[in-house]
XYZ file of C-alpha atoms in Angstrom:
285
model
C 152.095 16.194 -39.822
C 149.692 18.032 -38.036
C 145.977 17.935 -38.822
C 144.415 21.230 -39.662
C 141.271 20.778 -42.378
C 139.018 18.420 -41.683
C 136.591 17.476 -44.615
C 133.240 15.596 -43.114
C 131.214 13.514 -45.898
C 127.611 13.630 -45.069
C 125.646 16.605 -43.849
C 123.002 14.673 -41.620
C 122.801 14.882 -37.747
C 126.358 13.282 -36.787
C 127.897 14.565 -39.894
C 126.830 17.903 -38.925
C 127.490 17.773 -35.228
C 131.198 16.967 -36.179
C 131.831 19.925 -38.591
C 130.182 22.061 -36.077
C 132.240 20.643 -33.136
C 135.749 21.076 -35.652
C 134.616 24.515 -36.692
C 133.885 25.533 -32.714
C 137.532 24.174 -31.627
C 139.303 25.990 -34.431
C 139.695 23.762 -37.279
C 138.777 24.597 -41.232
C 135.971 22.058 -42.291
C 135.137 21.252 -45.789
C 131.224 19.777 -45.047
C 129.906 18.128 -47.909
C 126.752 15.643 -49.489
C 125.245 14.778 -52.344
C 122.815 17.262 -52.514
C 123.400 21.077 -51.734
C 119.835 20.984 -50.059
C 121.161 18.620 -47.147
C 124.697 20.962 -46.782
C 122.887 24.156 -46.534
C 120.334 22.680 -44.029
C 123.135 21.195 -41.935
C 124.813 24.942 -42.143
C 121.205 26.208 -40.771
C 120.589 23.669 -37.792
C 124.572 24.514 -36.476
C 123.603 28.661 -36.651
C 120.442 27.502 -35.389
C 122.271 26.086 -32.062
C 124.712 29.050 -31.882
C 122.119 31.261 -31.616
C 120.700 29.414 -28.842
C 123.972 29.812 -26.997
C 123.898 33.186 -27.664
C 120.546 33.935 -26.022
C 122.200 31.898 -23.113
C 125.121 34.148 -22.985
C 127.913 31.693 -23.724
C 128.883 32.805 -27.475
C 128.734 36.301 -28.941
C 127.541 37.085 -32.309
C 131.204 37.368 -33.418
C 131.957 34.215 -32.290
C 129.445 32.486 -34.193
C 130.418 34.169 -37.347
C 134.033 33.105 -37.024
C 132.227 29.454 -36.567
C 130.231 30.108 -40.465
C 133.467 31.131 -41.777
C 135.716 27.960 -41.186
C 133.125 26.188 -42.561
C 132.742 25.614 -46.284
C 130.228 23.654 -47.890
C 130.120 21.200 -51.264
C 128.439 18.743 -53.090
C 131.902 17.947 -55.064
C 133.922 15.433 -53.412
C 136.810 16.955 -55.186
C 136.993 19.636 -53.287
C 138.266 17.168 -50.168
C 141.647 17.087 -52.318
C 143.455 19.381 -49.802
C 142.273 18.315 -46.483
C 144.753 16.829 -43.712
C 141.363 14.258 -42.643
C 138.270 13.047 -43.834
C 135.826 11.953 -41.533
C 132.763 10.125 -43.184
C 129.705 10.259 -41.593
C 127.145 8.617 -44.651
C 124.511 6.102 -44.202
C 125.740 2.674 -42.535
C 125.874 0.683 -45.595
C 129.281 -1.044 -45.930
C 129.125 -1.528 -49.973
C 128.285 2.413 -49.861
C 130.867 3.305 -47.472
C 133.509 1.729 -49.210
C 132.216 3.105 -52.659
C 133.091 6.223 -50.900
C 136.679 5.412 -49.879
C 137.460 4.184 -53.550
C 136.387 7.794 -54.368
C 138.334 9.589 -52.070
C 141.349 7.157 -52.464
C 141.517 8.981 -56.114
C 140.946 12.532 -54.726
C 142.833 13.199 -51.488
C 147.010 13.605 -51.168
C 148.704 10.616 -49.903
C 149.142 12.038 -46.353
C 145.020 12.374 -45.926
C 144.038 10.266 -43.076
C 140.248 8.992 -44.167
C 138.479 8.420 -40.802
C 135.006 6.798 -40.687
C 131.939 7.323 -38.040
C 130.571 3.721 -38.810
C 129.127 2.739 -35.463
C 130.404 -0.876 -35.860
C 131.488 -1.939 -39.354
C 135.082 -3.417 -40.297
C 137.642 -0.392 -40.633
C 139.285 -2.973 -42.228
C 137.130 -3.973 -45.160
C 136.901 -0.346 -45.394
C 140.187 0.311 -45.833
C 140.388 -2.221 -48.551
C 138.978 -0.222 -51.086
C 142.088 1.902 -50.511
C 145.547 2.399 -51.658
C 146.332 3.479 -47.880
C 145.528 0.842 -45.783
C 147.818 2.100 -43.000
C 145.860 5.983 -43.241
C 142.494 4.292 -42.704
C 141.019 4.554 -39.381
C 137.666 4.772 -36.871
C 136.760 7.629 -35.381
C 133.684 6.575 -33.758
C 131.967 9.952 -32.449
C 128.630 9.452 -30.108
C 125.525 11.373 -30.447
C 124.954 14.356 -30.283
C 129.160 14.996 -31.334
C 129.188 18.801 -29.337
C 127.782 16.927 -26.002
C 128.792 13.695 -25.927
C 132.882 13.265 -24.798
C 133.826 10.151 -26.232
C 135.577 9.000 -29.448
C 136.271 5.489 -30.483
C 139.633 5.216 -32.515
C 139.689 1.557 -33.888
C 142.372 0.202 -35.672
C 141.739 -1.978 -38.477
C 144.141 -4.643 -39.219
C 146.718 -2.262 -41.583
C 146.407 0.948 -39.520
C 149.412 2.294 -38.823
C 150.834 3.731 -35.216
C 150.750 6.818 -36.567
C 147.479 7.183 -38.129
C 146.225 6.072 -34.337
C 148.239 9.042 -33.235
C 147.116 11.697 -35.212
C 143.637 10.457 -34.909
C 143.669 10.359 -31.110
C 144.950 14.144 -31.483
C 142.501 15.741 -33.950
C 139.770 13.488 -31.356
C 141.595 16.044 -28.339
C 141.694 18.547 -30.101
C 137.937 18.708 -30.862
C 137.957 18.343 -26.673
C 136.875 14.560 -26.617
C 138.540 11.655 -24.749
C 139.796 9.113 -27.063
C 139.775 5.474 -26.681
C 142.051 3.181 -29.093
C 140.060 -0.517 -30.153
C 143.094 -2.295 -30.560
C 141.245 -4.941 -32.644
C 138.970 -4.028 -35.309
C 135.678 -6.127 -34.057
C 132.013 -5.623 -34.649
C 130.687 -2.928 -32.556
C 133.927 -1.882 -31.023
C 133.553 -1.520 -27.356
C 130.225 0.693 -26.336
C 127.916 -1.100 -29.159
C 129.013 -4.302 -27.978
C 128.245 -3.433 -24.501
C 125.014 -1.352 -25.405
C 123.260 -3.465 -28.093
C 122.376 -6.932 -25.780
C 120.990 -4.218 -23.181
C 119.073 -3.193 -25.821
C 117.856 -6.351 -27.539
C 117.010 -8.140 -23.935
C 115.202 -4.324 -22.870
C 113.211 -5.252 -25.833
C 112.663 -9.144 -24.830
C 111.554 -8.192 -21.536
C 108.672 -6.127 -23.322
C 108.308 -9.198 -25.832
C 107.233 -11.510 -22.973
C 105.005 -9.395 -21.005
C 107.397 -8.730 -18.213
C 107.390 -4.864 -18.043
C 106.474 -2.411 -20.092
C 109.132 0.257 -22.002
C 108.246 3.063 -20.015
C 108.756 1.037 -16.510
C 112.112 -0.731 -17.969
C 113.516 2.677 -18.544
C 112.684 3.856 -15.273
C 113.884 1.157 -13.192
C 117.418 1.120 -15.603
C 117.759 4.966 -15.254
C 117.029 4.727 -11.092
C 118.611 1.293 -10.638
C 121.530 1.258 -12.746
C 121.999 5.057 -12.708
C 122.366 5.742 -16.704
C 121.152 8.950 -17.796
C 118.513 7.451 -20.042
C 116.586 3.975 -20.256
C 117.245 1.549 -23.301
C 113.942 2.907 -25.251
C 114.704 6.442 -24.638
C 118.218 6.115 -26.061
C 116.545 3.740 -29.037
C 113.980 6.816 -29.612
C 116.830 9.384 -29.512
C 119.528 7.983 -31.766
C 117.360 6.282 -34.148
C 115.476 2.977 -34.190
C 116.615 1.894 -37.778
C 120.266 2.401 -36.094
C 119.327 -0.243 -33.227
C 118.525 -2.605 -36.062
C 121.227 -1.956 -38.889
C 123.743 -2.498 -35.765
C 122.451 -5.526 -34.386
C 122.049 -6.875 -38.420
C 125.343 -6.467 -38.918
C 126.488 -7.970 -35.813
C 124.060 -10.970 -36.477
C 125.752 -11.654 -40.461
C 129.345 -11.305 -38.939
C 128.800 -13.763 -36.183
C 125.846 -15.874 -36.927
C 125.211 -15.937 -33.505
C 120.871 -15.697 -32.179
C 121.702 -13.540 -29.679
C 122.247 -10.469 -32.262
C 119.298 -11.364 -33.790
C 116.833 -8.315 -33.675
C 113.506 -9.360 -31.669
C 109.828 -8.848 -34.111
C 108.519 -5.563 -32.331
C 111.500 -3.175 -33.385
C 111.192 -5.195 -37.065
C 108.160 -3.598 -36.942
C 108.663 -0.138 -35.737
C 111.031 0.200 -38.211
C 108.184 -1.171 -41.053
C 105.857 1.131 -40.118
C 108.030 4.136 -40.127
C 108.213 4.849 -36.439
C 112.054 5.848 -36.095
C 112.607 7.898 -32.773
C 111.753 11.845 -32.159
C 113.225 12.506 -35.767
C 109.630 10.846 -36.704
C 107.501 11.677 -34.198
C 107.230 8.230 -32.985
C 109.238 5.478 -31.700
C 109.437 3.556 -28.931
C 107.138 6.522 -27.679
C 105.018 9.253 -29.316
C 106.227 12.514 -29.375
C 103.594 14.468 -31.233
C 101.545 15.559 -28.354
């Protein structure tokens, strides 16, 4: 088996970036959400970008309308039935995510690999809600999916060798560097690295010891990381920081995952990163 058509469930940024990346490196996408509104804007943002390469000279028109083309768009989950993968890319609910599965369990061949983007929920419990255990797999992609060169496979507990394989090849073949989690754990490996830098950034601010902008100036010059802890907060989403680091906390009980009061309350009063305006920072100026 070789994988060909990729179907992508959810149309927002990361569910987007990956039908755009597919559709770039050659592969058919099937791109679909619940409403046609949030499909045909996803469709919009990737012309939107291709036409930005094109004033820069590295795509021609005719290359971006070979792009459109592999690309097909739906609100009807039925219309995944004849895709080799299905990479879901929906909100980072577990009970929602694995409502999903059930769904697609019913719809796709029994060859379709299902493939999920969660960030650091149990592959596993996922795959439970299936009748293909075995086909049921991470594919963690980072943000923004056409920039960013990593991909997380994780295993969960029933995933088979093979499912890894093809996995790790689609991830290749979309020009990312795969990494297999041999163990399906909370937050995989770059969450579970990344989230106590996050949660002690934010403790540092908590008691007075230095303020966001300085901590992400002395981690970018100090540690050398492209962006500080708040800037990467602002960028990927501040309600992301905090569904992460909730999950963690329920799966291990353990204070240290606990989310400190002052992202609580970004998050309360609606201040979610530059998709908002606001975050961490303000970006309305």
């Amino acid at each position: 088996m070789s994988i060909k058509k990729i179907g992508v469930l959810g149309a927002g940024s990361m569910g987007g970036g990956i039908a755009h990346l597919a559709a770039v490196r050659g592969f058919e996408v099937v791109l679909c959400d619940v409403e046609q509104r949030f499909v045909e804007g996803a469709v919009k943002r990737i012309a939107g970008f291709m036409d930005k390469s094109i004033e820069k000279k590295k795509m021609t028109v005719d290359e971006k309308e070979a792009v459109l083309k592999r690309i097909s768009i739906t609100t009807n989950m039925e219309d995944f039935a004849p895709v080799d993968l299905v990479i879901e890319a929906i909100f980072e609910n577990l009970e929602i995510k694995k409502s999903a599965f059930e769904k697609l369990d019913k719809i796709c061949g029994p060859e379709t690999i299902f493939g999920s983007n969660t960030s650091s929920m149990s592959i596993t419990a996922l795959a439970s809600a299936t009748t293909r255990p075995d086909k049921v797999v991470g594919l963690h992609f980072f943000n923004p999916p056409l920039i960013m060169r990593l991909v997380e496979v994780i295993r969960g507990y029933y995933t088979s060798d093979e499912t890894v394989k093809l996995a790790s090849e689609a991830a290749q073949g979309m020009g990312k560097t795969p990494v297999v989690v041999q163990k399906d754990t909370p937050g995989f490996i770059v969450n579970r690295i990344m989230m106590p830098q996050f949660l002690e950034a934010i403790r540092i601010v908590e008691e007075g010891i230095a303020t966001p902008e300085d901590i992400d100036t002395a981690v970018k010059l100090g540690l050398n990381y492209p962006m500080g802890p708040f800037e990467l907060m602002d960028f990927t989403g501040v309600e992301i920081s905090v569904h992460v680091a909730d999950y963690l906390f329920n799966e291990s009980k353990d204070m240290k995952w606990n989310s400190p009061e002052p992202i609580k309350a970004l998050v309360r009063a609606g201040r979610l990163g530059k998709k908002t305006g606001a975050g961490w920072f303000d970006y309305k100026k």
